[in-house]
Amino acid sequence: MQNADLSIKKDDIDLFENLTDSEFLELKDLFHYKKYKKGAFIIAENDMVKHVYFIRSGLVKLSYFDDDNKEFILSFAQENWWETDFPAFYNQTKSSLTLQCIEDTETYGLSFDDYTAILDKHSLSKYFLEKSIKGHIANQNRILSLLKHKPKEQYEQFLQLYPSLLQRIPKSVLCLYLGISRETLSRLYKTR
Amino acid sequence: MQNADLSIKKDDIDLFENLTDSEFLELKDLFHYKKYKKGAFIIAENDMVKHVYFIRSGLVKLSYFDDDNKEFILSFAQENWWETDFPAFYNQTKSSLTLQCIEDTETYGLSFDDYTAILDKHSLSKYFLEKSIKGHIANQNRILSLLKHKPKEQYEQFLQLYPSLLQRIPKSVLCLYLGISRETLSRLYKTR
DNA sequence: ATGGACGTGTGACCGAAATCACTTTCTTAG
DNA sequence: CTAAGAAAGTGATTTCGGTCACACGTCCAT
């Protein structure tokens, strides 16, 4: 009924938190709402990657598929994270990764052109820098965990860092993120 | 003889490229030059991490040592990269990582306070964002490589991405980055 | 020049985790 | 409610890469 229900609100994206009302009004129309069903692809392989996506609700996985179609999960992204195939997004080329929903997911897409256009405004680059640093730290933890290649420790680190995600991600998917086989993962949490 | 030789120049750090002369003059004294010998620690374990370091010349490694004092290398940083123990830097706490020189290295240190103070000036946050995104993409490539855990592929990817580094890094150090043993690494490039 | 530290190559052995094959349990759509 | 498919558990087997042990070469520093 009310159009207001469909339009973006100031508290839909944490990016808007520090903006004045007029700054918010200036930017709000650049963020395009879209809803995806569980299993749907936000980015499919070889898509042109025109947007970076803010996850408003739900859970997605960013994956690479090798020549044998074996899947490797680069990251999970949940509420309040920005995700996309960054190499493809930045170079405006076709994706070599896929972004697929593990749950029903709501996103706000921001196009590359709009992204670059607004970066200089209202300390948005500072906002994205903070997000990026957080991601960098998370990635370093992940790398360290992978370097040790002790399945048990990896599982336990994941358990410790993201306890809530454990319930939302099937074990058969988690193992693609941890880099261990489904079977070893299955054997892990019973022998203890 | 000449003081000028000791003071920072505009082309010492790519950060200054897009600044006017007056903007440069305003900032230049915040960057503290320091020279390290090969093997020296820029950050030792449990140091307070007060600075982020711009590598002007040389090569460093960012490492974690586990309880058995086994070393894992999170990243190499060479010319024109910024490096530090980011979790410790951002929280201004003691480092759990070490930053050690593989070669004689020249750095410009920027303190946390100065860093936060100048972020809002002259689109510096945009500069750091770009650096951060590049790091993010590099990290994702690394993660993917580690997930596959095929020593051969990992070595070849490193070879492809950083051919010049291969000559500068001892094999016994490279293996700590690739997450494979010195012996398997040694056997790799002969069987082909 | 020589001895020690360091980096590297190589063989033998072993074990942890991948793979394969199958069963059981849990979901979900009709 | 039930059938079909997805997810998860489990045993048997194999294999890749780690560990151990030792040899060899090179580069400084005394």
GROMACS .gro file of C-alpha atoms (C1' of nucleotides) in nm:
model
  444
    1MET     CA    1   0.000   0.000   0.000
    2GLN     CA    2   0.243   0.254   0.121
    3ASN     CA    3   0.535   0.323  -0.103
    4ALA     CA    4   0.729   0.411   0.208
    5ASP     CA    5   0.747   0.041   0.290
    6LEU     CA    6   0.937  -0.031  -0.026
    7SER     CA    7   1.185   0.251  -0.010
    8ILE     CA    8   1.513   0.232   0.170
    9LYS     CA    9   1.532   0.354   0.529
   10LYS     CA   10   1.820   0.518   0.705
   11ASP     CA   11   1.882   0.222   0.929
   12ASP     CA   12   1.879  -0.034   0.649
   13ILE     CA   13   2.251   0.012   0.590
   14ASP     CA   14   2.500   0.105   0.862
   15LEU     CA   15   2.668   0.326   0.604
   16PHE     CA   16   2.392   0.582   0.660
   17GLU     CA   17   2.441   0.604   1.034
   18ASN     CA   18   2.675   0.898   1.028
   19LEU     CA   19   2.503   1.088   0.752
   20THR     CA   20   2.270   1.382   0.792
   21ASP     CA   21   1.917   1.346   0.660
   22SER     CA   22   1.997   1.552   0.354
   23GLU     CA   23   2.310   1.351   0.279
   24PHE     CA   24   2.104   1.036   0.312
   25LEU     CA   25   1.839   1.167   0.074
   26GLU     CA   26   2.109   1.253  -0.175
   27LEU     CA   27   2.241   0.897  -0.184
   28LYS     CA   28   1.954   0.669  -0.105
   29ASP     CA   29   1.832   0.606  -0.457
   30LEU     CA   30   2.163   0.453  -0.559
   31PHE     CA   31   2.105   0.145  -0.346
   32HIS     CA   32   1.891  -0.111  -0.522
   33TYR     CA   33   1.696  -0.353  -0.313
   34LYS     CA   34   1.666  -0.713  -0.428
   35LYS     CA   35   1.547  -1.034  -0.270
   36TYR     CA   36   1.685  -1.379  -0.349
   37LYS     CA   37   1.562  -1.726  -0.264
   38LYS     CA   38   1.785  -1.981  -0.097
   39GLY     CA   39   2.005  -2.138  -0.361
   40ALA     CA   40   1.973  -1.843  -0.601
   41PHE     CA   41   2.280  -1.694  -0.758
   42ILE     CA   42   2.347  -1.327  -0.700
   43ILE     CA   43   2.652  -1.360  -0.923
   44ALA     CA   44   2.683  -1.654  -1.160
   45GLU     CA   45   3.004  -1.752  -1.332
   46ASN     CA   46   3.096  -1.524  -1.623
   47ASP     CA   47   2.843  -1.262  -1.525
   48MET     CA   48   2.950  -0.905  -1.566
   49VAL     CA   49   2.992  -0.787  -1.210
   50LYS     CA   50   2.824  -0.449  -1.205
   51HIS     CA   51   2.746  -0.426  -0.836
   52VAL     CA   52   2.879  -0.463  -0.490
   53TYR     CA   53   2.614  -0.603  -0.258
   54PHE     CA   54   2.524  -0.512   0.094
   55ILE     CA   55   2.370  -0.810   0.270
   56ARG     CA   56   2.074  -0.683   0.465
   57SER     CA   57   1.956  -1.025   0.578
   58GLY     CA   58   2.044  -1.381   0.498
   59LEU     CA   59   2.365  -1.562   0.426
   60VAL     CA   60   2.567  -1.609   0.107
   61LYS     CA   61   2.882  -1.787  -0.003
   62LEU     CA   62   3.147  -1.666  -0.243
   63SER     CA   63   3.289  -1.964  -0.431
   64TYR     CA   64   3.534  -2.067  -0.695
   65PHE     CA   65   3.482  -2.377  -0.908
   66ASP     CA   66   3.788  -2.544  -1.056
   67ASP     CA   67   3.813  -2.729  -1.387
   68ASP     CA   68   3.671  -3.045  -1.232
   69ASN     CA   69   3.382  -2.837  -1.097
   70LYS     CA   70   3.508  -2.886  -0.745
   71GLU     CA   71   3.390  -2.602  -0.523
   72PHE     CA   72   3.605  -2.390  -0.293
   73ILE     CA   73   3.445  -2.132  -0.068
   74LEU     CA   74   3.636  -1.806  -0.033
   75SER     CA   75   3.405  -1.653   0.221
   76PHE     CA   76   3.068  -1.643   0.379
   77ALA     CA   77   2.893  -1.310   0.406
   78GLN     CA   78   2.611  -1.239   0.643
   79GLU     CA   79   2.415  -0.940   0.767
   80ASN     CA   80   2.590  -0.603   0.737
   81TRP     CA   81   2.869  -0.724   0.512
   82TRP     CA   82   2.951  -0.601   0.167
   83GLU     CA   83   3.036  -0.870  -0.082
   84THR     CA   84   3.108  -0.914  -0.449
   85ASP     CA   85   3.364  -1.065  -0.682
   86PHE     CA   86   3.611  -0.784  -0.616
   87PRO     CA   87   3.859  -0.845  -0.897
   88ALA     CA   88   3.573  -0.855  -1.147
   89PHE     CA   89   3.397  -0.560  -0.985
   90TYR     CA   90   3.704  -0.338  -0.985
   91ASN     CA   91   3.807  -0.421  -1.337
   92GLN     CA   92   3.447  -0.436  -1.458
   93THR     CA   93   3.510  -0.775  -1.613
   94LYS     CA   94   3.336  -1.112  -1.605
   95SER     CA   95   3.327  -1.298  -1.279
   96SER     CA   96   3.533  -1.606  -1.215
   97LEU     CA   97   3.356  -1.648  -0.882
   98THR     CA   98   2.996  -1.712  -0.788
   99LEU     CA   99   2.790  -1.557  -0.512
  100GLN     CA  100   2.511  -1.787  -0.403
  101CYS     CA  101   2.252  -1.771  -0.127
  102ILE     CA  102   2.263  -2.025   0.154
  103GLU     CA  103   1.945  -1.873   0.295
  104ASP     CA  104   1.680  -1.639   0.159
  105THR     CA  105   1.869  -1.314   0.129
  106GLU     CA  106   1.794  -0.944   0.094
  107THR     CA  107   2.055  -0.722  -0.064
  108TYR     CA  108   2.117  -0.361  -0.160
  109GLY     CA  109   2.322  -0.341  -0.477
  110LEU     CA  110   2.546  -0.044  -0.552
  111SER     CA  111   2.675  -0.008  -0.907
  112PHE     CA  112   3.043   0.040  -0.982
  113ASP     CA  113   2.985   0.381  -1.135
  114ASP     CA  114   2.782   0.499  -0.839
  115TYR     CA  115   3.034   0.349  -0.601
  116THR     CA  116   3.325   0.537  -0.754
  117ALA     CA  117   3.115   0.851  -0.780
  118ILE     CA  118   3.020   0.867  -0.414
  119LEU     CA  119   3.350   0.750  -0.264
  120ASP     CA  120   3.469   1.105  -0.216
  121LYS     CA  121   3.152   1.216  -0.047
  122HIS     CA  122   3.074   1.228   0.322
  123SER     CA  123   3.375   1.015   0.423
  124LEU     CA  124   3.233   0.710   0.255
  125SER     CA  125   3.581   0.591   0.167
  126LYS     CA  126   3.657   0.592   0.538
  127TYR     CA  127   3.354   0.371   0.595
  128PHE     CA  128   3.459   0.127   0.325
  129LEU     CA  129   3.818   0.137   0.450
  130GLU     CA  130   3.706   0.026   0.792
  131LYS     CA  131   3.506  -0.258   0.640
  132SER     CA  132   3.801  -0.355   0.427
  133ILE     CA  133   4.045  -0.361   0.718
  134LYS     CA  134   3.809  -0.583   0.912
  135GLY     CA  135   3.796  -0.814   0.615
  136HIS     CA  136   4.173  -0.808   0.590
  137ILE     CA  137   4.214  -0.913   0.951
  138ALA     CA  138   3.958  -1.189   0.907
  139ASN     CA  139   4.143  -1.308   0.598
  140GLN     CA  140   4.472  -1.318   0.782
  141ASN     CA  141   4.322  -1.530   1.056
  142ARG     CA  142   4.186  -1.760   0.791
  143ILE     CA  143   4.523  -1.785   0.615
  144LEU     CA  144   4.698  -1.867   0.939
  145SER     CA  145   4.442  -2.132   1.012
  146LEU     CA  146   4.486  -2.284   0.667
  147LEU     CA  147   4.867  -2.274   0.692
  148LYS     CA  148   4.861  -2.487   1.004
  149HIS     CA  149   4.647  -2.740   0.822
  150LYS     CA  150   4.525  -2.915   1.131
  151PRO     CA  151   4.159  -2.993   1.057
  152LYS     CA  152   4.073  -3.002   1.424
  153GLU     CA  153   4.219  -2.661   1.500
  154GLN     CA  154   4.057  -2.513   1.192
  155TYR     CA  155   3.718  -2.639   1.290
  156GLU     CA  156   3.764  -2.516   1.644
  157GLN     CA  157   3.876  -2.174   1.529
  158PHE     CA  158   3.568  -2.145   1.312
  159LEU     CA  159   3.355  -2.261   1.602
  160GLN     CA  160   3.509  -1.995   1.821
  161LEU     CA  161   3.494  -1.707   1.573
  162TYR     CA  162   3.155  -1.777   1.421
  163PRO     CA  163   2.956  -1.993   1.663
  164SER     CA  164   2.625  -1.864   1.532
  165LEU     CA  165   2.708  -1.948   1.172
  166LEU     CA  166   2.764  -2.312   1.257
  167GLN     CA  167   2.392  -2.371   1.285
  168ARG     CA  168   2.319  -2.197   0.958
  169ILE     CA  169   2.572  -2.375   0.739
  170PRO     CA  170   2.543  -2.742   0.639
  171LYS     CA  171   2.851  -2.943   0.729
  172SER     CA  172   2.882  -3.045   0.365
  173VAL     CA  173   2.925  -2.678   0.280
  174LEU     CA  174   3.143  -2.588   0.573
  175CYS     CA  175   3.404  -2.841   0.465
  176LEU     CA  176   3.442  -2.654   0.134
  177TYR     CA  177   3.533  -2.349   0.338
  178LEU     CA  178   3.767  -2.526   0.578
  179GLY     CA  179   3.943  -2.711   0.300
  180ILE     CA  180   3.894  -3.055   0.448
  181SER     CA  181   3.684  -3.345   0.328
  182ARG     CA  182   3.329  -3.396   0.441
  183GLU     CA  183   3.428  -3.725   0.598
  184THR     CA  184   3.710  -3.589   0.812
  185LEU     CA  185   3.491  -3.304   0.925
  186SER     CA  186   3.225  -3.553   1.022
  187ARG     CA  187   3.477  -3.754   1.222
  188LEU     CA  188   3.614  -3.449   1.400
  189TYR     CA  189   3.342  -3.353   1.639
  190LYS     CA  190   3.263  -3.699   1.759
  191THR     CA  191   3.613  -3.803   1.863
  192ARG     CA  192   3.606  -3.530   2.126
  193MET     CA  193   7.615   1.750   0.496
  194GLN     CA  194   7.288   1.871   0.354
  195ASN     CA  195   6.987   1.831   0.573
  196ALA     CA  196   6.782   1.810   0.260
  197ASP     CA  197   6.922   1.466   0.194
  198LEU     CA  198   6.774   1.335   0.516
  199SER     CA  199   6.429   1.479   0.482
  200ILE     CA  200   6.145   1.305   0.308
  201LYS     CA  201   6.080   1.384  -0.059
  202LYS     CA  202   5.753   1.393  -0.240
  203ASP     CA  203   5.829   1.084  -0.442
  204ASP     CA  204   5.938   0.873  -0.147
  205ILE     CA  205   5.582   0.758  -0.086
  206ASP     CA  206   5.321   0.715  -0.357
  207LEU     CA  207   5.070   0.857  -0.114
  208PHE     CA  208   5.206   1.202  -0.190
  209GLU     CA  209   5.158   1.175  -0.564
  210ASN     CA  210   4.821   1.341  -0.574
  211LEU     CA  211   4.888   1.605  -0.313
  212THR     CA  212   4.969   1.967  -0.377
  213ASP     CA  213   5.300   2.096  -0.248
  214SER     CA  214   5.136   2.266   0.045
  215GLU     CA  215   4.941   1.955   0.138
  216PHE     CA  216   5.265   1.760   0.123
  217LEU     CA  217   5.442   2.008   0.348
  218GLU     CA  218   5.160   1.984   0.595
  219LEU     CA  219   5.194   1.608   0.628
  220LYS     CA  220   5.553   1.520   0.559
  221ASP     CA  221   5.687   1.540   0.914
  222LEU     CA  222   5.453   1.265   1.029
  223PHE     CA  223   5.643   1.001   0.836
  224HIS     CA  224   5.947   0.876   1.025
  225TYR     CA  225   6.231   0.728   0.828
  226LYS     CA  226   6.412   0.426   0.966
  227LYS     CA  227   6.662   0.180   0.825
  228TYR     CA  228   6.686  -0.184   0.928
  229LYS     CA  229   6.951  -0.447   0.865
  230LYS     CA  230   6.866  -0.784   0.717
  231GLY     CA  231   6.733  -1.003   0.995
  232ALA     CA  232   6.628  -0.710   1.214
  233PHE     CA  233   6.283  -0.700   1.367
  234ILE     CA  234   6.063  -0.405   1.286
  235ILE     CA  235   5.801  -0.552   1.515
  236ALA     CA  236   5.900  -0.816   1.771
  237GLU     CA  237   5.651  -1.033   1.955
  238ASN     CA  238   5.467  -0.850   2.232
  239ASP     CA  239   5.582  -0.509   2.113
  240MET     CA  240   5.331  -0.233   2.135
  241VAL     CA  241   5.243  -0.168   1.772
  242LYS     CA  242   5.245   0.208   1.745
  243HIS     CA  243   5.310   0.240   1.374
  244VAL     CA  244   5.211   0.125   1.032
  245TYR     CA  245   5.515   0.101   0.806
  246PHE     CA  246   5.560   0.200   0.447
  247ILE     CA  247   5.832  -0.012   0.288
  248ARG     CA  248   6.044   0.218   0.078
  249SER     CA  249   6.301  -0.045  -0.014
  250GLY     CA  250   6.379  -0.398   0.090
  251LEU     CA  251   6.166  -0.697   0.180
  252VAL     CA  252   6.000  -0.805   0.503
  253LYS     CA  253   5.795  -1.095   0.628
  254LEU     CA  254   5.498  -1.087   0.864
  255SER     CA  255   5.500  -1.405   1.073
  256TYR     CA  256   5.320  -1.588   1.348
  257PHE     CA  257   5.501  -1.829   1.579
  258ASP     CA  258   5.295  -2.102   1.743
  259ASP     CA  259   5.348  -2.258   2.085
  260ASP     CA  260   5.618  -2.488   1.948
  261ASN     CA  261   5.789  -2.185   1.794
  262LYS     CA  262   5.699  -2.306   1.449
  263GLU     CA  263   5.685  -2.014   1.207
  264PHE     CA  264   5.403  -1.933   0.968
  265ILE     CA  265   5.436  -1.647   0.724
  266LEU     CA  266   5.122  -1.440   0.673
  267SER     CA  267   5.266  -1.218   0.405
  268PHE     CA  268   5.569  -1.072   0.241
  269ALA     CA  269   5.581  -0.698   0.192
  270GLN     CA  270   5.807  -0.527  -0.054
  271GLU     CA  271   5.852  -0.181  -0.199
  272ASN     CA  272   5.546   0.046  -0.187
  273TRP     CA  273   5.348  -0.170   0.049
  274TRP     CA  274   5.215  -0.072   0.387
  275GLU     CA  275   5.252  -0.335   0.653
  276THR     CA  276   5.203  -0.383   1.024
  277ASP     CA  277   5.035  -0.615   1.270
  278PHE     CA  278   4.692  -0.475   1.190
  279PRO     CA  279   4.492  -0.620   1.478
  280ALA     CA  280   4.752  -0.486   1.724
  281PHE     CA  281   4.781  -0.155   1.541
  282TYR     CA  282   4.409  -0.090   1.532
  283ASN     CA  283   4.349  -0.187   1.890
  284GLN     CA  284   4.678  -0.038   2.007
  285THR     CA  285   4.769  -0.359   2.183
  286LYS     CA  286   5.072  -0.585   2.195
  287SER     CA  287   5.165  -0.769   1.881
  288SER     CA  288   5.114  -1.140   1.839
  289LEU     CA  289   5.295  -1.122   1.505
  290THR     CA  290   5.649  -1.028   1.409
  291LEU     CA  291   5.769  -0.816   1.121
  292GLN     CA  292   6.123  -0.908   1.022
  293CYS     CA  293   6.353  -0.798   0.741
  294ILE     CA  294   6.456  -1.050   0.477
  295GLU     CA  295   6.677  -0.783   0.322
  296ASP     CA  296   6.812  -0.449   0.440
  297THR     CA  297   6.500  -0.237   0.451
  298GLU     CA  298   6.405   0.130   0.462
  299THR     CA  299   6.071   0.227   0.610
  300TYR     CA  300   5.858   0.528   0.684
  301GLY     CA  301   5.661   0.478   1.003
  302LEU     CA  302   5.328   0.651   1.063
  303SER     CA  303   5.191   0.649   1.416
  304PHE     CA  304   4.837   0.538   1.493
  305ASP     CA  305   4.740   0.879   1.623
  306ASP     CA  306   4.874   1.053   1.317
  307TYR     CA  307   4.715   0.795   1.094
  308THR     CA  308   4.370   0.846   1.240
  309ALA     CA  309   4.421   1.221   1.241
  310ILE     CA  310   4.503   1.253   0.873
  311LEU     CA  311   4.259   0.994   0.737
  312ASP     CA  312   3.999   1.259   0.669
  313LYS     CA  313   4.239   1.486   0.486
  314HIS     CA  314   4.307   1.507   0.116
  315SER     CA  315   4.130   1.176   0.034
  316LEU     CA  316   4.391   0.976   0.218
  317SER     CA  317   4.129   0.724   0.320
  318LYS     CA  318   4.064   0.668  -0.048
  319TYR     CA  319   4.434   0.597  -0.096
  320PHE     CA  320   4.441   0.349   0.191
  321LEU     CA  321   4.117   0.194   0.072
  322GLU     CA  322   4.272   0.120  -0.264
  323LYS     CA  323   4.573  -0.037  -0.096
  324SER     CA  324   4.348  -0.237   0.128
  325ILE     CA  325   4.136  -0.368  -0.158
  326LYS     CA  326   4.447  -0.478  -0.342
  327GLY     CA  327   4.555  -0.661  -0.030
  328HIS     CA  328   4.212  -0.816  -0.002
  329ILE     CA  329   4.227  -0.954  -0.353
  330ALA     CA  330   4.578  -1.088  -0.296
  331ASN     CA  331   4.458  -1.255   0.022
  332GLN     CA  332   4.169  -1.420  -0.158
  333ASN     CA  333   4.402  -1.561  -0.419
  334ARG     CA  334   4.618  -1.691  -0.141
  335ILE     CA  335   4.324  -1.849   0.040
  336LEU     CA  336   4.209  -2.019  -0.276
  337SER     CA  337   4.556  -2.152  -0.335
  338LEU     CA  338   4.575  -2.286   0.020
  339LEU     CA  339   4.229  -2.442  -0.001
  340LYS     CA  340   4.332  -2.651  -0.296
  341HIS     CA  341   4.630  -2.772  -0.102
  342LYS     CA  342   4.821  -2.894  -0.401
  343PRO     CA  343   5.186  -2.803  -0.328
  344LYS     CA  344   5.269  -2.795  -0.695
  345GLU     CA  345   4.989  -2.558  -0.789
  346GLN     CA  346   5.068  -2.333  -0.495
  347TYR     CA  347   5.428  -2.306  -0.592
  348GLU     CA  348   5.336  -2.237  -0.951
  349GLN     CA  349   5.085  -1.972  -0.857
  350PHE     CA  350   5.348  -1.798  -0.646
  351LEU     CA  351   5.590  -1.829  -0.933
  352GLN     CA  352   5.339  -1.671  -1.164
  353LEU     CA  353   5.224  -1.391  -0.936
  354TYR     CA  354   5.559  -1.296  -0.786
  355PRO     CA  355   5.836  -1.419  -1.017
  356SER     CA  356   6.076  -1.149  -0.901
  357LEU     CA  357   6.034  -1.239  -0.536
  358LEU     CA  358   6.145  -1.594  -0.597
  359GLN     CA  359   6.506  -1.487  -0.629
  360ARG     CA  360   6.492  -1.278  -0.314
  361ILE     CA  361   6.339  -1.534  -0.079
  362PRO     CA  362   6.526  -1.844   0.042
  363LYS     CA  363   6.337  -2.164  -0.030
  364SER     CA  364   6.349  -2.247   0.338
  365VAL     CA  365   6.151  -1.931   0.403
  366LEU     CA  366   5.917  -1.963   0.108
  367CYS     CA  367   5.793  -2.297   0.236
  368LEU     CA  368   5.673  -2.125   0.556
  369TYR     CA  369   5.457  -1.905   0.335
  370LEU     CA  370   5.328  -2.181   0.111
  371GLY     CA  371   5.247  -2.405   0.404
  372ILE     CA  372   5.444  -2.703   0.277
  373SER     CA  373   5.760  -2.861   0.409
  374ARG     CA  374   6.106  -2.760   0.292
  375GLU     CA  375   6.157  -3.109   0.155
  376THR     CA  376   5.843  -3.123  -0.059
  377LEU     CA  377   5.919  -2.778  -0.192
  378SER     CA  378   6.268  -2.893  -0.281
  379ARG     CA  379   6.131  -3.195  -0.464
  380LEU     CA  380   5.875  -2.989  -0.654
  381TYR     CA  381   6.074  -2.799  -0.907
  382LYS     CA  382   6.292  -3.087  -1.007
  383THR     CA  383   6.026  -3.339  -1.094
  384ARG     CA  384   5.917  -3.109  -1.372
  385DA     C1'  385   9.246  -2.174   0.459
  386DT     C1'  386   8.933  -2.351   0.756
  387DG     C1'  387   8.551  -2.408   1.045
  388DG     C1'  388   8.091  -2.305   1.136
  389DA     C1'  389   7.638  -2.155   1.004
  390DC     C1'  390   7.313  -2.171   0.675
  391DG     C1'  391   7.067  -2.317   0.284
  392DT     C1'  392   6.957  -2.704   0.005
  393DG     C1'  393   6.904  -3.194  -0.194
  394DT     C1'  394   6.764  -3.675  -0.119
  395DG     C1'  395   6.638  -4.129   0.057
  396DA     C1'  396   6.343  -4.414   0.391
  397DC     C1'  397   5.959  -4.435   0.662
  398DC     C1'  398   5.513  -4.330   0.846
  399DG     C1'  399   5.077  -4.135   0.938
  400DA     C1'  400   4.688  -3.830   0.873
  401DA     C1'  401   4.355  -3.728   0.573
  402DA     C1'  402   4.158  -3.809   0.094
  403DT     C1'  403   3.897  -4.123  -0.151
  404DC     C1'  404   3.566  -4.478  -0.223
  405DA     C1'  405   3.159  -4.727  -0.110
  406DC     C1'  406   2.782  -4.781   0.148
  407DT     C1'  407   2.433  -4.693   0.520
  408DT     C1'  408   2.149  -4.403   0.799
  409DT     C1'  409   1.920  -3.985   0.917
  410DC     C1'  410   1.712  -3.562   0.821
  411DT     C1'  411   1.437  -3.229   0.498
  412DT     C1'  412   1.115  -3.084   0.211
  413DA     C1'  413   0.796  -3.071  -0.172
  414DG     C1'  414   0.402  -3.269  -0.359
  415DC     C1'  415   0.199  -3.838   0.507
  416DT     C1'  416   0.516  -4.011   0.225
  417DA     C1'  417   0.858  -4.044  -0.129
  418DA     C1'  418   1.273  -3.858  -0.301
  419DG     C1'  419   1.668  -3.621  -0.236
  420DA     C1'  420   2.002  -3.399   0.051
  421DA     C1'  421   2.295  -3.425   0.436
  422DA     C1'  422   2.557  -3.684   0.750
  423DG     C1'  423   2.797  -4.105   0.961
  424DT     C1'  424   3.122  -4.488   0.904
  425DG     C1'  425   3.439  -4.853   0.759
  426DA     C1'  426   3.825  -4.995   0.432
  427DT     C1'  427   4.191  -4.859   0.150
  428DT     C1'  428   4.529  -4.565  -0.052
  429DT     C1'  429   4.830  -4.191  -0.114
  430DC     C1'  430   5.057  -3.770  -0.062
  431DG     C1'  431   5.329  -3.510   0.198
  432DG     C1'  432   5.543  -3.468   0.670
  433DT     C1'  433   5.917  -3.613   0.954
  434DC     C1'  434   6.367  -3.791   1.033
  435DA     C1'  435   6.836  -3.848   0.907
  436DC     C1'  436   7.219  -3.732   0.666
  437DA     C1'  437   7.506  -3.542   0.281
  438DC     C1'  438   7.663  -3.161   0.017
  439DG     C1'  439   7.777  -2.698  -0.108
  440DT     C1'  440   7.850  -2.197  -0.032
  441DC     C1'  441   7.957  -1.795   0.209
  442DC     C1'  442   8.161  -1.524   0.551
  443DA     C1'  443   8.449  -1.425   0.956
  444DT     C1'  444   8.846  -1.542   1.221
   0.00000   0.00000   0.00000
